[in-house]
Amino acid sequence: MSDSDDQWAGLATDGFSTFYEQTIKPALVQFERNRARDIRLVYAAWAIAGLGLVIMFFTDDDQGWLTMLGMALVMLGLITQHGVRRRMNRALKESLVAPVCQYFGLDYHQRPTAVPIRRFVQAGLLPASYDQSRAEDQISGEYRGVAINLCELTLQQTIEDKDRSSTQVVFQGMILTYRFPKPFTGETRVVPNRGGLFGWASRSGYRPRHPGDRVYLEDPVFEEHFNVYATDQVEARYLLTPRFMERLMDLSRHFSESSTQSLAFTENDLLICLRSGKDRFEGGSLLQQVSHRERVQELLGELEQVLGIVDVLDLTNQTRA
Amino acid sequence: MSFGSMFILVIVLLILLVGYAWYVNLIKRRNRAREALSSIDVQLKKRHDLLPNALKLARQFMTHERELMQEVIRLRGQAQQPYDPNQADQVRQHLQAEGQLQMGLRRLFAVAENYPELRSSDTIIEAQRAFNEVEGHIAAARRFYNASVTRLNNAVEIFPGSLIASLVGVQSMPFFELEDPALRQPVNVDDYFPDRH
């Protein structure tokens, strides 16, 4: 690895510096030129909205047309700034996230069309009751020989309350799919151990939504953090070996921010549901200069976190502990 | 009926109810342990079924290891003897026989390492892969069995479960333990690096 590659910590391998200089940096420089112009447009839009507010609340208008004008200016300003920022955000992702994923042989879709929500719902990892879904930043392909597919997902539910309705977020985070190297036929779920009354209920045999039976494993630390349910007791232990349970605990520590993970082994895939408020793969703030290596380094760190699951769980190894 | 008689009757009914609940729990745990034993036997049968093919391959190359191969065949025959899962002694003998077969297989694969032409054979590589997978399942089935037996034995050996168990004839079951006591001994690194000092 060259000295310049040493500056890229984590995933970056030999040749990433060259790729950065030849592909990413020119795209970011071009984006930066447009960013300066677009940011001025955003500020102008905010100014128009502010002017509209002033007109609405600080003019004495008996006929009402000034109030209407003020409202129109506010809406124009808000819609314009929202549109410009959304366009900038998309352009930044295309300039930064897409080529970095391409370097690692992965496909990137800002607005994915085929998101396996139903599969995760059937696996008991996502709530079945939602009205709207919004997915973004889908990354798919092969990493170190392991087929992966992940995306960010938000699920919302409309709650009707007498004569008004409100929207509640029922899930926010990431859903990840990895091809598991060991063959299996049943279904095994690993969910957080909530303890307390719910934990007592689950220990007493009340299982609101998980198929099969509760599996009690030997690792006390693992049992403190997770509950396991499986359609086949032997297969659950075949998948969750003592070493793999340790790796799942490592996975919990791998995600440093506050998040909860739940997993399901189904149809030869490992599904991971990561509930987290963090918005990944955004490319950073639009208000600051983007043509810095730090932007790329931050993205590499985010990629390393999700791709590193392959290494943490040792998904490349076949018949092993 | 006097209050005292009613009270005694209620106490007796409560004791009978608790005793029945304990009995039901005991039977469930015993059946769970039997289910686990059956799971082990399913995996062990897969191992037995893989053996003839592996031995045929080994015989082609390991012409000087006839004794070892015959020993493995003998151990397989011993392990396949029928047994009564209700008899703890027979279960113990069955599991011990399987443990000895596993040791024999380990020796066979270890000796096979000395035959490069056998080691590089695609068929033997595939056979080893299949064995590794089956051994993984056997290890998982063993963990399930030992966990079930622990729960059963706790219920049978701890009072008042021991009383109810002896009344209805439910016995402890043996664990599926390590086959080779030598595996428990600490490893002496000097044995592997004699020229170290």
Coordinates of C-alpha atoms in Angstrom, one line a residue:
Chain A
M1 CA 0.0 0.0 0.0
S2 CA 1.4 3.4 -0.9
D3 CA 1.9 6.2 1.6
S4 CA -1.1 8.1 0.2
D5 CA -3.3 5.0 0.7
D6 CA -2.3 4.9 4.3
Q7 CA -4.2 8.1 4.8
W8 CA -7.4 6.3 3.9
A9 CA -8.2 4.3 7.0
G10 CA -10.6 1.4 7.0
L11 CA -11.9 -0.1 3.8
A12 CA -9.7 1.7 1.3
T13 CA -7.3 -0.6 -0.5
D14 CA -4.4 -0.2 -2.9
G15 CA -5.3 2.2 -5.6
F16 CA -8.0 4.1 -3.8
S17 CA -5.9 7.3 -3.8
T18 CA -5.6 7.1 -7.6
F19 CA -9.3 6.5 -7.9
Y20 CA -10.0 9.5 -5.7
E21 CA -7.8 11.8 -7.7
Q22 CA -9.1 10.6 -11.1
T23 CA -12.8 10.1 -10.4
I24 CA -14.1 11.4 -7.1
K25 CA -12.2 14.6 -6.7
P26 CA -13.1 16.1 -10.1
A27 CA -16.8 15.3 -9.5
L28 CA -16.6 16.9 -6.1
V29 CA -14.9 20.0 -7.5
Q30 CA -17.6 20.3 -10.1
F31 CA -20.3 19.9 -7.4
E32 CA -18.5 22.6 -5.3
R33 CA -18.8 25.1 -8.2
N34 CA -22.5 24.5 -8.4
R35 CA -22.9 24.4 -4.6
A36 CA -21.8 28.0 -4.1
R37 CA -24.5 29.1 -6.6
D38 CA -27.2 26.8 -5.2
I39 CA -26.5 27.9 -1.6
R40 CA -27.1 31.5 -2.6
L41 CA -30.4 30.4 -4.1
V42 CA -31.3 28.7 -0.9
Y43 CA -30.5 31.8 1.1
A44 CA -32.5 33.9 -1.3
A45 CA -35.5 31.5 -0.9
W46 CA -35.2 31.9 2.8
A47 CA -35.1 35.7 2.5
I48 CA -38.3 35.6 0.3
A49 CA -40.0 33.4 2.9
G50 CA -38.9 35.8 5.6
L51 CA -40.2 38.8 3.6
G52 CA -43.5 37.0 3.3
L53 CA -43.8 36.5 7.0
V54 CA -43.0 40.2 7.6
I55 CA -45.8 41.2 5.2
M56 CA -48.2 38.8 6.8
F57 CA -47.7 39.9 10.4
F58 CA -46.5 43.4 10.3
T59 CA -48.7 45.2 7.7
D60 CA -52.1 46.6 8.4
D61 CA -54.2 45.2 5.6
D62 CA -57.9 45.6 5.6
Q63 CA -58.5 44.1 2.2
G64 CA -56.4 40.9 2.8
W65 CA -54.5 40.9 -0.5
L66 CA -51.2 41.7 1.3
T67 CA -51.8 38.8 3.6
M68 CA -52.3 36.6 0.6
L69 CA -49.2 37.9 -1.0
G70 CA -47.2 37.3 2.2
M71 CA -48.5 33.7 2.3
A72 CA -47.6 33.1 -1.3
L73 CA -44.1 34.4 -0.7
V74 CA -43.6 32.2 2.3
M75 CA -44.8 29.1 0.3
L76 CA -42.6 30.1 -2.6
G77 CA -39.6 30.5 -0.5
L78 CA -40.1 27.2 1.4
I79 CA -40.8 25.2 -1.7
T80 CA -37.9 26.7 -3.6
Q81 CA -35.3 26.1 -0.8
H82 CA -36.6 22.6 -0.3
G83 CA -36.4 21.8 -4.0
V84 CA -32.9 23.2 -4.3
R85 CA -31.6 21.4 -1.3
R86 CA -33.1 18.1 -2.4
R87 CA -31.4 18.6 -5.9
M88 CA -28.1 19.4 -4.2
N89 CA -28.4 16.4 -2.0
R90 CA -29.0 14.1 -4.9
A91 CA -26.2 15.6 -6.9
L92 CA -23.8 15.2 -3.9
K93 CA -24.7 11.5 -3.5
E94 CA -24.2 10.9 -7.2
S95 CA -20.8 12.6 -7.1
L96 CA -19.6 11.0 -3.9
V97 CA -21.5 7.9 -2.7
A98 CA -22.1 6.3 -6.1
P99 CA -18.4 6.3 -7.3
V100 CA -17.2 5.1 -3.9
C101 CA -19.6 2.2 -4.0
Q102 CA -18.6 1.5 -7.6
Y103 CA -14.9 1.3 -6.5
F104 CA -15.9 -1.6 -4.2
G105 CA -17.9 -3.3 -6.9
L106 CA -21.2 -2.4 -5.4
D107 CA -24.3 -0.9 -7.0
Y108 CA -25.9 2.2 -5.5
H109 CA -29.4 3.4 -5.9
Q110 CA -30.5 6.7 -4.2
R111 CA -34.2 5.8 -4.5
P112 CA -34.5 2.0 -4.6
T113 CA -37.5 0.4 -6.2
A114 CA -37.2 -3.2 -5.0
V115 CA -37.0 -3.1 -1.2
P116 CA -37.7 -6.4 0.6
I117 CA -39.9 -4.9 3.3
R118 CA -42.4 -7.8 3.1
R119 CA -39.7 -10.3 3.7
F120 CA -38.5 -8.5 6.8
V121 CA -42.1 -8.2 8.0
Q122 CA -42.7 -12.0 7.5
A123 CA -39.4 -12.6 9.4
G124 CA -40.9 -10.6 12.3
L125 CA -38.2 -7.9 12.2
L126 CA -40.3 -5.0 10.9
P127 CA -43.8 -4.0 12.1
A128 CA -46.6 -5.2 9.9
S129 CA -48.8 -2.1 10.6
Y130 CA -47.5 0.7 8.5
D131 CA -49.1 3.0 5.9
Q132 CA -46.1 4.7 4.3
S133 CA -42.6 3.6 3.6
R134 CA -39.6 5.6 2.4
A135 CA -36.4 3.9 1.4
E136 CA -33.2 5.4 0.2
D137 CA -29.5 4.7 -0.3
Q138 CA -29.7 1.1 -1.4
I139 CA -26.3 -0.7 -1.8
S140 CA -26.1 -4.1 -3.3
G141 CA -23.6 -6.5 -4.8
E142 CA -20.9 -8.8 -3.4
Y143 CA -18.4 -7.9 -0.7
R144 CA -15.6 -10.4 -0.1
G145 CA -17.7 -13.1 -1.9
V146 CA -20.8 -12.5 0.2
A147 CA -23.9 -11.3 -1.5
I148 CA -25.3 -8.2 0.3
N149 CA -28.2 -5.9 0.0
L150 CA -28.9 -3.0 2.3
C151 CA -30.9 0.2 2.4
E152 CA -32.2 2.9 4.8
L153 CA -35.8 2.6 5.6
T154 CA -38.5 4.7 7.4
L155 CA -42.0 3.3 8.0
Q156 CA -44.8 5.5 9.2
Q157 CA -48.3 4.8 10.4
T158 CA -51.3 7.1 10.3
I159 CA -53.1 7.2 13.6
E160 CA -56.7 8.3 13.6
D161 CA -57.8 10.0 16.8
K162 CA -61.4 11.3 16.9
D163 CA -61.5 14.1 14.3
R164 CA -57.8 14.4 13.6
S165 CA -55.0 12.2 12.4
S166 CA -51.3 12.1 13.0
T167 CA -48.3 10.3 11.6
Q168 CA -46.1 8.1 13.8
V169 CA -42.7 6.7 12.8
V170 CA -42.9 3.0 13.6
F171 CA -39.4 2.1 12.2
Q172 CA -36.3 4.1 11.3
G173 CA -33.0 2.5 10.5
M174 CA -31.5 0.1 8.1
I175 CA -32.4 -3.3 6.7
L176 CA -29.6 -5.5 5.6
T177 CA -29.5 -8.9 3.8
Y178 CA -26.4 -11.1 3.7
R179 CA -26.1 -14.6 2.0
F180 CA -25.3 -17.0 4.9
P181 CA -22.7 -19.6 4.0
K182 CA -24.1 -22.5 6.0
P183 CA -27.2 -24.1 4.5
F184 CA -30.3 -24.3 6.6
T185 CA -34.0 -25.1 6.1
G186 CA -35.9 -23.7 9.1
E187 CA -36.3 -20.2 10.6
T188 CA -34.4 -18.8 13.5
R189 CA -34.9 -15.3 15.0
V190 CA -32.7 -13.4 17.4
V191 CA -34.4 -10.4 18.9
P192 CA -33.5 -8.0 21.7
N193 CA -34.2 -9.2 25.2
R194 CA -36.5 -6.6 26.6
G195 CA -36.5 -8.1 30.1
G196 CA -39.0 -7.0 32.7
L197 CA -42.7 -7.9 32.2
F198 CA -42.2 -8.6 28.5
G199 CA -39.2 -10.8 29.3
W200 CA -41.2 -12.7 31.9
A201 CA -44.0 -13.1 29.4
S202 CA -41.7 -14.5 26.8
R203 CA -40.1 -16.9 29.4
S204 CA -43.5 -18.0 30.4
G205 CA -44.2 -19.1 26.9
Y206 CA -46.2 -16.2 25.6
R207 CA -44.9 -15.5 22.1
P208 CA -46.8 -12.7 20.4
R209 CA -45.3 -13.1 17.0
H210 CA -42.4 -15.5 16.8
P211 CA -42.8 -19.0 15.2
G212 CA -41.3 -22.1 16.8
D213 CA -40.1 -22.4 20.3
R214 CA -37.9 -20.3 22.6
V215 CA -34.3 -21.5 22.4
Y216 CA -32.2 -21.2 25.6
L217 CA -28.5 -21.1 24.8
E218 CA -25.4 -21.6 27.0
D219 CA -23.9 -18.1 26.8
P220 CA -25.3 -16.1 29.7
V221 CA -24.1 -12.8 28.3
F222 CA -25.8 -13.5 25.0
E223 CA -29.0 -14.6 26.8
E224 CA -29.1 -11.3 28.7
H225 CA -29.1 -9.3 25.5
F226 CA -31.1 -11.5 23.1
N227 CA -34.0 -14.0 22.9
V228 CA -33.9 -16.7 20.3
Y229 CA -36.8 -18.4 18.7
A230 CA -36.6 -21.2 16.2
T231 CA -38.6 -23.8 14.3
D232 CA -35.8 -26.3 14.8
Q233 CA -33.9 -26.4 18.1
V234 CA -30.9 -28.3 16.6
E235 CA -30.6 -26.0 13.6
A236 CA -30.7 -22.9 15.8
R237 CA -27.7 -24.3 17.7
Y238 CA -26.0 -25.2 14.4
L239 CA -26.3 -21.6 13.3
L240 CA -25.7 -20.0 16.7
T241 CA -22.5 -21.7 17.8
P242 CA -20.7 -20.3 20.8
R243 CA -18.3 -18.5 18.6
F244 CA -21.1 -17.0 16.5
M245 CA -22.8 -15.8 19.6
E246 CA -19.6 -14.0 20.6
R247 CA -19.6 -12.4 17.2
L248 CA -23.2 -11.2 17.6
M249 CA -22.1 -9.5 20.8
D250 CA -19.2 -8.0 18.9
L251 CA -21.8 -6.8 16.3
S252 CA -23.7 -4.9 19.1
R253 CA -20.5 -3.1 20.0
H254 CA -19.6 -2.6 16.3
F255 CA -22.4 0.0 16.0
S256 CA -21.3 2.6 18.5
E257 CA -24.4 4.8 18.4
S258 CA -27.5 3.9 20.2
S259 CA -29.2 1.3 18.1
T260 CA -30.8 -2.1 18.5
Q261 CA -30.3 -5.1 16.2
S262 CA -32.5 -8.0 15.5
L263 CA -31.7 -10.9 13.1
A264 CA -33.4 -13.7 11.3
F265 CA -32.0 -16.7 9.5
T266 CA -34.4 -17.5 6.7
E267 CA -34.2 -19.0 3.2
N268 CA -30.4 -19.2 3.4
D269 CA -30.1 -15.5 4.1
L270 CA -29.2 -13.6 7.3
L271 CA -31.5 -10.6 7.7
I272 CA -30.4 -7.9 10.0
C273 CA -32.7 -5.1 11.1
L274 CA -30.8 -2.1 12.6
R275 CA -33.1 0.4 14.4
S276 CA -31.2 3.7 14.5
G277 CA -31.9 7.4 14.1
K278 CA -28.7 8.0 12.2
D279 CA -29.0 9.0 8.6
R280 CA -26.1 7.4 6.7
F281 CA -24.6 7.9 3.2
E282 CA -25.7 11.6 3.0
G283 CA -22.3 12.9 2.1
G284 CA -22.2 15.5 4.8
S285 CA -23.5 19.0 5.2
L286 CA -24.4 21.1 2.1
L287 CA -23.5 24.3 3.9
Q288 CA -19.8 23.4 4.0
Q289 CA -17.2 22.8 1.3
V290 CA -17.4 19.3 0.0
S291 CA -14.1 18.9 -2.0
H292 CA -12.2 17.7 1.1
R293 CA -10.8 14.2 1.7
E294 CA -12.6 14.2 5.1
R295 CA -15.9 13.9 3.3
V296 CA -14.7 10.7 1.6
Q297 CA -13.2 9.4 4.8
E298 CA -16.5 9.9 6.6
L299 CA -18.3 8.0 3.9
L300 CA -15.7 5.2 4.0
G301 CA -16.3 4.9 7.7
E302 CA -20.0 4.5 7.2
L303 CA -19.5 1.9 4.5
E304 CA -17.0 0.1 6.7
Q305 CA -19.6 -0.1 9.5
V306 CA -22.1 -2.0 7.3
L307 CA -19.7 -4.0 5.1
G308 CA -17.6 -4.8 8.1
I309 CA -20.5 -7.0 9.4
V310 CA -19.2 -9.6 6.9
D311 CA -15.9 -9.6 8.8
V312 CA -17.4 -9.3 12.3
L313 CA -19.7 -12.3 11.8
D314 CA -17.1 -14.1 9.6
L315 CA -19.7 -14.7 6.8
T316 CA -17.0 -15.6 4.3
N317 CA -16.1 -18.9 6.1
Q318 CA -18.1 -22.0 5.4
T319 CA -18.0 -24.9 7.8
R320 CA -16.7 -23.4 11.0
A321 CA -17.6 -22.2 14.5
Chain B
M1 CA -68.8 -30.4 57.1
S2 CA -66.8 -28.5 59.7
F3 CA -64.4 -25.7 58.9
G4 CA -61.5 -27.9 59.9
S5 CA -62.5 -30.7 57.5
M6 CA -63.0 -28.2 54.7
F7 CA -59.6 -26.7 55.3
I8 CA -57.9 -30.1 55.3
L9 CA -59.8 -31.0 52.1
V10 CA -58.7 -27.8 50.4
I11 CA -55.1 -28.4 51.5
V12 CA -55.2 -32.0 50.2
L13 CA -56.7 -30.8 46.8
L14 CA -54.0 -28.1 46.6
I15 CA -51.2 -30.7 47.2
L16 CA -52.7 -33.0 44.6
L17 CA -53.0 -30.1 42.1
V18 CA -49.4 -29.0 42.7
G19 CA -48.2 -32.6 42.5
Y20 CA -50.0 -33.1 39.2
A21 CA -48.5 -30.0 37.8
W22 CA -45.1 -31.1 38.9
Y23 CA -45.7 -34.5 37.3
V24 CA -46.8 -32.9 34.0
N25 CA -43.7 -30.8 34.0
L26 CA -41.5 -33.8 34.7
I27 CA -43.0 -35.8 31.8
K28 CA -42.7 -32.8 29.4
R29 CA -39.0 -32.5 30.3
R30 CA -38.4 -36.2 29.8
N31 CA -40.1 -36.1 26.5
R32 CA -38.1 -33.1 25.5
A33 CA -34.9 -35.0 26.4
R34 CA -36.1 -38.0 24.3
E35 CA -36.8 -35.6 21.4
A36 CA -33.3 -34.3 21.7
L37 CA -31.9 -37.8 21.8
S38 CA -33.9 -38.6 18.7
S39 CA -32.4 -35.5 17.0
I40 CA -28.9 -36.8 17.8
D41 CA -29.7 -40.2 16.3
V42 CA -30.9 -38.5 13.1
Q43 CA -27.6 -36.8 12.7
L44 CA -25.6 -39.8 13.8
K45 CA -27.3 -41.9 11.1
K46 CA -26.1 -39.3 8.5
R47 CA -22.6 -39.9 9.8
H48 CA -23.0 -43.6 9.5
D49 CA -24.3 -43.3 6.0
L50 CA -21.3 -41.3 4.9
L51 CA -18.8 -43.8 6.3
P52 CA -18.9 -46.6 3.6
N53 CA -18.1 -44.1 0.8
A54 CA -15.2 -42.6 2.8
L55 CA -13.8 -46.0 3.7
K56 CA -13.9 -47.1 0.1
L57 CA -12.0 -44.0 -1.0
A58 CA -9.5 -44.4 1.8
R59 CA -8.9 -48.1 1.0
Q60 CA -7.7 -47.2 -2.5
F61 CA -4.8 -45.1 -1.1
M62 CA -4.2 -46.2 2.5
T63 CA -3.2 -49.8 1.8
H64 CA -1.2 -50.0 5.0
E65 CA -3.9 -48.8 7.3
R66 CA -6.1 -51.9 7.1
E67 CA -6.2 -52.3 10.9
L68 CA -7.4 -48.7 11.4
M69 CA -10.1 -49.1 8.8
Q70 CA -11.3 -52.3 10.2
E71 CA -11.4 -50.7 13.6
V72 CA -13.6 -47.9 12.3
I73 CA -15.9 -50.5 10.7
R74 CA -16.2 -52.3 14.0
L75 CA -16.9 -49.1 15.9
R76 CA -19.6 -48.2 13.4
G77 CA -21.3 -51.6 13.8
Q78 CA -21.1 -51.1 17.6
A79 CA -22.6 -47.7 17.4
Q80 CA -25.5 -48.9 15.2
Q81 CA -26.7 -51.4 17.8
P82 CA -30.3 -50.8 18.8
Y83 CA -31.0 -49.5 22.2
D84 CA -33.9 -48.7 24.5
P85 CA -34.2 -44.9 25.0
N86 CA -36.1 -45.5 28.2
Q87 CA -33.1 -47.2 29.8
A88 CA -30.5 -44.8 31.0
D89 CA -27.7 -47.4 30.9
Q90 CA -28.4 -48.3 27.3
V91 CA -28.5 -44.6 26.3
R92 CA -25.2 -44.1 28.0
Q93 CA -23.6 -47.1 26.2
H94 CA -25.1 -45.9 22.9
L95 CA -23.6 -42.4 23.3
Q96 CA -20.3 -43.8 24.4
A97 CA -20.2 -46.0 21.3
E98 CA -20.8 -43.0 19.1
G99 CA -18.1 -41.1 20.9
Q100 CA -15.6 -43.9 20.2
L101 CA -16.6 -43.9 16.6
Q102 CA -16.0 -40.2 16.4
M103 CA -12.5 -40.8 17.9
G104 CA -11.9 -43.5 15.3
L105 CA -12.9 -41.1 12.5
R106 CA -10.6 -38.4 13.8
R107 CA -7.7 -40.9 13.7
L108 CA -8.6 -41.9 10.2
F109 CA -8.7 -38.4 8.9
A110 CA -5.5 -37.5 10.8
V111 CA -3.7 -40.6 9.2
A112 CA -5.1 -39.6 5.8
E113 CA -3.1 -36.4 6.0
N114 CA 0.0 -38.5 5.5
Y115 CA -1.2 -39.5 2.0
P116 CA -0.8 -36.5 -0.3
E117 CA -2.6 -38.3 -3.2
L118 CA -5.6 -38.9 -0.9
R119 CA -5.5 -35.4 0.5
S120 CA -5.7 -33.9 -3.0
S121 CA -8.5 -36.1 -4.2
D122 CA -11.6 -34.0 -5.0
T123 CA -13.8 -36.8 -3.8
I124 CA -12.1 -37.0 -0.4
I125 CA -12.3 -33.3 -0.1
E126 CA -16.0 -33.4 -0.7
A127 CA -16.3 -36.3 1.7
Q128 CA -14.5 -34.3 4.4
R129 CA -16.7 -31.2 3.7
A130 CA -19.8 -33.4 4.1
F131 CA -18.4 -34.9 7.3
N132 CA -17.6 -31.4 8.7
E133 CA -21.2 -30.4 8.1
V134 CA -22.6 -33.5 9.7
E135 CA -20.2 -33.0 12.7
G136 CA -21.5 -29.4 13.0
H137 CA -25.0 -30.7 13.2
I138 CA -24.0 -33.4 15.7
A139 CA -22.4 -30.8 17.9
A140 CA -25.6 -28.7 17.7
A141 CA -27.8 -31.7 18.5
R142 CA -25.5 -32.6 21.4
R143 CA -25.9 -29.1 22.8
F144 CA -29.7 -29.4 22.6
Y145 CA -29.6 -32.8 24.2
N146 CA -27.4 -31.8 27.0
A147 CA -29.5 -28.7 27.7
S148 CA -32.6 -30.9 27.8
V149 CA -31.0 -33.5 30.0
T150 CA -29.9 -30.8 32.4
R151 CA -33.4 -29.5 32.8
L152 CA -34.7 -33.1 33.2
N153 CA -32.1 -34.1 35.7
N154 CA -32.6 -30.9 37.8
A155 CA -36.3 -31.8 38.0
V156 CA -35.7 -35.4 38.9
E157 CA -32.9 -34.9 41.4
I158 CA -34.2 -31.9 43.4
F159 CA -36.9 -32.4 46.1
P160 CA -39.9 -32.7 45.8
G161 CA -39.5 -33.6 42.1
S162 CA -37.3 -36.5 43.2
L163 CA -40.2 -37.9 45.1
I164 CA -42.7 -37.6 42.2
A165 CA -40.0 -38.9 39.8
S166 CA -39.5 -42.1 41.8
L167 CA -43.2 -42.6 42.1
V168 CA -43.8 -42.5 38.4
G169 CA -40.5 -44.1 37.3
V170 CA -38.9 -41.1 35.6
Q171 CA -35.1 -41.4 35.7
S172 CA -32.2 -39.1 35.0
M173 CA -30.6 -39.4 31.6
P174 CA -26.8 -39.4 30.8
F175 CA -25.1 -36.5 29.2
F176 CA -23.4 -36.8 25.8
E177 CA -20.0 -36.1 27.0
L178 CA -16.5 -35.6 25.6
E179 CA -15.3 -39.0 24.3
D180 CA -11.6 -38.7 25.0
P181 CA -10.4 -37.7 28.6
A182 CA -7.1 -36.8 27.0
L183 CA -8.8 -33.8 25.3
R184 CA -9.3 -32.2 28.8
Q185 CA -5.5 -32.2 29.5
P186 CA -3.6 -29.0 29.0
V187 CA -1.6 -28.8 25.8
N188 CA 2.2 -28.9 26.1
V189 CA 3.6 -26.5 23.5
D190 CA 7.1 -28.1 23.8
D191 CA 5.7 -31.3 22.2
Y192 CA 5.2 -29.3 19.0
F193 CA 8.4 -27.4 19.1
P194 CA 11.1 -29.8 20.4
D195 CA 13.9 -27.7 19.0
R196 CA 12.7 -24.6 20.8
H197 CA 15.3 -24.7 23.7

